[in-house]
Short mmCIF file of C-alpha atoms in Angstrom, two decimals:
data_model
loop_
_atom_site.label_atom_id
_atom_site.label_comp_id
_atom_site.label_asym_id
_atom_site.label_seq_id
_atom_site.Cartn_x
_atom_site.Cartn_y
_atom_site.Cartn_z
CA UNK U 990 50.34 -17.84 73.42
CA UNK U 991 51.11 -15.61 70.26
CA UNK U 992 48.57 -18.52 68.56
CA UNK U 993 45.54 -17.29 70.88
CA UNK U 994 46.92 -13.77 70.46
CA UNK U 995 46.05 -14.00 67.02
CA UNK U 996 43.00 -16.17 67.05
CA UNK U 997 41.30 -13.42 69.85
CA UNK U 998 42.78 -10.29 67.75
CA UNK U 999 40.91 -12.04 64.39
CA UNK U 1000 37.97 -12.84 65.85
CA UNK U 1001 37.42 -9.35 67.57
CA UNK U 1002 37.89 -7.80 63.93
CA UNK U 1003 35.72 -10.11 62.41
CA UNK U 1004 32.78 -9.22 65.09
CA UNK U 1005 33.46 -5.61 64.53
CA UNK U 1006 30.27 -3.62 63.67
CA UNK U 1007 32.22 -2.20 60.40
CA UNK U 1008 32.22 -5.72 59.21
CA UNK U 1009 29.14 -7.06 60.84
CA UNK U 1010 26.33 -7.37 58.08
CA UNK U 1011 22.65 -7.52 58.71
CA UNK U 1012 22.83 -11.32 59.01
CA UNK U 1013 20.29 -11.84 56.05
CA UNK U 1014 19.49 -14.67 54.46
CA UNK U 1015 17.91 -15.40 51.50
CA UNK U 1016 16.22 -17.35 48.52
CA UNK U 1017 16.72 -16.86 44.77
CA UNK U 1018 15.28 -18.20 41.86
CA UNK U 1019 17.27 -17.49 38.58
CA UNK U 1020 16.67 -17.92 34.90
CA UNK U 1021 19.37 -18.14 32.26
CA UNK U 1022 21.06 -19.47 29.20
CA UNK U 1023 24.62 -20.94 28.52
CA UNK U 1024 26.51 -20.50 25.67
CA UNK U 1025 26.48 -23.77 24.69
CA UNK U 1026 24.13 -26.16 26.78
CA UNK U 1027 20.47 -24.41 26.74
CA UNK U 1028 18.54 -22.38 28.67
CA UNK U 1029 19.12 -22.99 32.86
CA UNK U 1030 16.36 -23.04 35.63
CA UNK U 1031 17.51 -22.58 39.79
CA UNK U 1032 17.52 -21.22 42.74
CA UNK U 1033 20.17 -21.00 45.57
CA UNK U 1034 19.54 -20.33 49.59
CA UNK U 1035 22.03 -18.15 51.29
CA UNK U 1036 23.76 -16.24 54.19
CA UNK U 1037 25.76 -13.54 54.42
CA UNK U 1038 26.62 -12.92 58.18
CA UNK U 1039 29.31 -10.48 57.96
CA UNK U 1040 28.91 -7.42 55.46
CA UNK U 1041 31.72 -8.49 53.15
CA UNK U 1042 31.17 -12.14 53.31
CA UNK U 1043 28.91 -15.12 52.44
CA UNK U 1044 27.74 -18.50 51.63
CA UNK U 1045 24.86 -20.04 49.32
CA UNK U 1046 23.86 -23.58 48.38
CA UNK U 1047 22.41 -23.58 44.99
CA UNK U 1048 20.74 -25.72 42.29
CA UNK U 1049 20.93 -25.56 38.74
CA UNK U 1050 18.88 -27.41 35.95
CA UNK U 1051 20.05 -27.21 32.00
CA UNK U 1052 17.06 -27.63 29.67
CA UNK U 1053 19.92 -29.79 26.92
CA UNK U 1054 17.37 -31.51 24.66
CA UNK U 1055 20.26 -33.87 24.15
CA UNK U 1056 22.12 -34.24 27.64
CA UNK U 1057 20.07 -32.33 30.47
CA UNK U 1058 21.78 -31.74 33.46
CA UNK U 1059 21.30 -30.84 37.29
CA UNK U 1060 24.25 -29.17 39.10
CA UNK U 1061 24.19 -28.67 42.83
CA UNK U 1062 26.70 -26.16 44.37
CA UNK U 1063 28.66 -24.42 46.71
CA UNK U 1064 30.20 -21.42 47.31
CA UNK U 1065 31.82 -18.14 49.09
CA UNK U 1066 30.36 -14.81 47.73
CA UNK U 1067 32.54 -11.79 48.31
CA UNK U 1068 30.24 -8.36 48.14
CA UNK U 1069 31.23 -4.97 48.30
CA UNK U 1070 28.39 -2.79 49.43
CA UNK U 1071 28.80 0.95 49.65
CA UNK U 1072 26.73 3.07 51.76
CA UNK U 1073 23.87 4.64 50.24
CA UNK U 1074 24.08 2.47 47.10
CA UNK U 1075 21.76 0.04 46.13
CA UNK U 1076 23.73 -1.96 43.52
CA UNK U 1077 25.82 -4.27 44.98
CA UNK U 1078 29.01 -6.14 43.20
CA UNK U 1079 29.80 -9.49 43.90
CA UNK U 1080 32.34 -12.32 43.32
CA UNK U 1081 31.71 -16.36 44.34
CA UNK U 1082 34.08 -19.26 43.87
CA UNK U 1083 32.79 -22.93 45.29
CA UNK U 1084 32.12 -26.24 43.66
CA UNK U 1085 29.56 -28.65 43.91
CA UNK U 1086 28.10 -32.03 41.97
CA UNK U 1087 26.76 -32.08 38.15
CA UNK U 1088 24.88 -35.29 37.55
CA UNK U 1089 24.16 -35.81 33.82
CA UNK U 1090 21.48 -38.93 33.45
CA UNK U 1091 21.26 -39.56 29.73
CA UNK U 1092 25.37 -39.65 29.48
CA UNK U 1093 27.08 -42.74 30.67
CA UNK U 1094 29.51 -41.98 33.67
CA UNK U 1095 29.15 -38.27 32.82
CA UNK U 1096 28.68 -37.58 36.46
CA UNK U 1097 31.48 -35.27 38.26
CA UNK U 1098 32.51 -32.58 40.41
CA UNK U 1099 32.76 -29.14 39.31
CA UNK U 1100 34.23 -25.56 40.00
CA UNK U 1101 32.89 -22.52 39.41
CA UNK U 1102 33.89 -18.53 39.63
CA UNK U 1103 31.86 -15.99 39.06
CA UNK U 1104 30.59 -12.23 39.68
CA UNK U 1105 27.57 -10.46 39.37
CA UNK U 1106 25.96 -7.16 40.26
CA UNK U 1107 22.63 -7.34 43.21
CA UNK U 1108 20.20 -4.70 43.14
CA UNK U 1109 18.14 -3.58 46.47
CA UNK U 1110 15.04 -2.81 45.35
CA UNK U 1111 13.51 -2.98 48.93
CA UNK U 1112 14.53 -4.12 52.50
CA UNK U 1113 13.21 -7.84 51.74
CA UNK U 1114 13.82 -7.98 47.91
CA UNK U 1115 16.45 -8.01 45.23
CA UNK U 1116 17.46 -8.34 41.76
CA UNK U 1117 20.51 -9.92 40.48
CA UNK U 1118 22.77 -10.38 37.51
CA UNK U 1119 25.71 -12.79 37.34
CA UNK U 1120 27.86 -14.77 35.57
CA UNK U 1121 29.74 -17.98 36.56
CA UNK U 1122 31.86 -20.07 34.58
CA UNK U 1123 31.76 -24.00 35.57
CA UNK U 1124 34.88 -26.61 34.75
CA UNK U 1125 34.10 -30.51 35.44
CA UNK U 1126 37.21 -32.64 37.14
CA UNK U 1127 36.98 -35.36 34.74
CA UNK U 1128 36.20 -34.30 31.40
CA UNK U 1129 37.10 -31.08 31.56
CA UNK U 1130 34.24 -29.54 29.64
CA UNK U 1131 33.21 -25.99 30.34
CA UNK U 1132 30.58 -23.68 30.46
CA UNK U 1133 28.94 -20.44 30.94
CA UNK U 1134 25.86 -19.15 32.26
CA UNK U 1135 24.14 -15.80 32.73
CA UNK U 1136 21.21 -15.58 35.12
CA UNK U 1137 19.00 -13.13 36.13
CA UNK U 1138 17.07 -13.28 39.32
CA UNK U 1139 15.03 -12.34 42.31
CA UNK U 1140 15.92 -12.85 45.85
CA UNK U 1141 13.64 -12.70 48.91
CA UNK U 1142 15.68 -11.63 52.05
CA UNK U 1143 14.64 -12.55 55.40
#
């Protein structure tokens, strides 16, 4: 009983209207460079259906004259909007898949963190600025990007 307790007393929080966001999604397309690896090419799909909270699929290609790579990920975005303020902050943390075709078995999983700043410059558009830094599981090789982009909301 003190199970369900919880589980109703959660969920009624979580549909509260403070928290309840304008279930948006959207598409991005971003352009960046890493430190290290060359300049990056993407664009991610996402949802946020609770004001605080979200998801996005996104893919990533590195221009590496030597090793190009694609990167597909994953991952929770944390914002924290303030009334009456367009710029938005943001955190994400997910993983995903980095497929490398010119390197033999250079093809892993990956983690990634980052945070960025979003910037309403209407009802259906946005500009963004992040950062994320990306960690393989088997090699351990790291790097960082910084994108800019534009997102259409819907």
């Amino acid at each position: 009983m003190k199970k369900l307790t919880a589980i109703a007393a959660a969920a009624a929080m979580l549909s509260s209207p403070a928290l309840a966001g304008d279930n948006k999604g959207y598409v991005e397309l971003d352009s960046g460079s890493t430190w290290t690896q060359g300049q990056v090419l993407g664009g991610k799909v996402g949802l946020q259906p609770m004001k605080f909270i979200g998801v996005e699929t996104g893919y990533t290609h590195v221009f590496n004259t030597l090793a190009p790579s694609e990167i597909w990920t994953g991952d929770v975005v944390l914002s924290v909007p303030v009334d009456g303020v367009k710029v938005v902050p943001f955190a994400l943390a997910g993983g995903g898949y980095k497929w490398q075709p010119t390197l033999n078995n250079a093809n892993q999983g990956v983690w990634e963190v980052g945070a960025g700043l979003k910037f309403d410059v209407s009802s259906d558009l946005a500009l963004s600025a992040q950062y994320k830094y990306q960690q393989g599981f088997n090699d351990k090789i790291d790097s960082s990007v910084v994108t800019i982009g534009t997102a259409l909301k819907f």
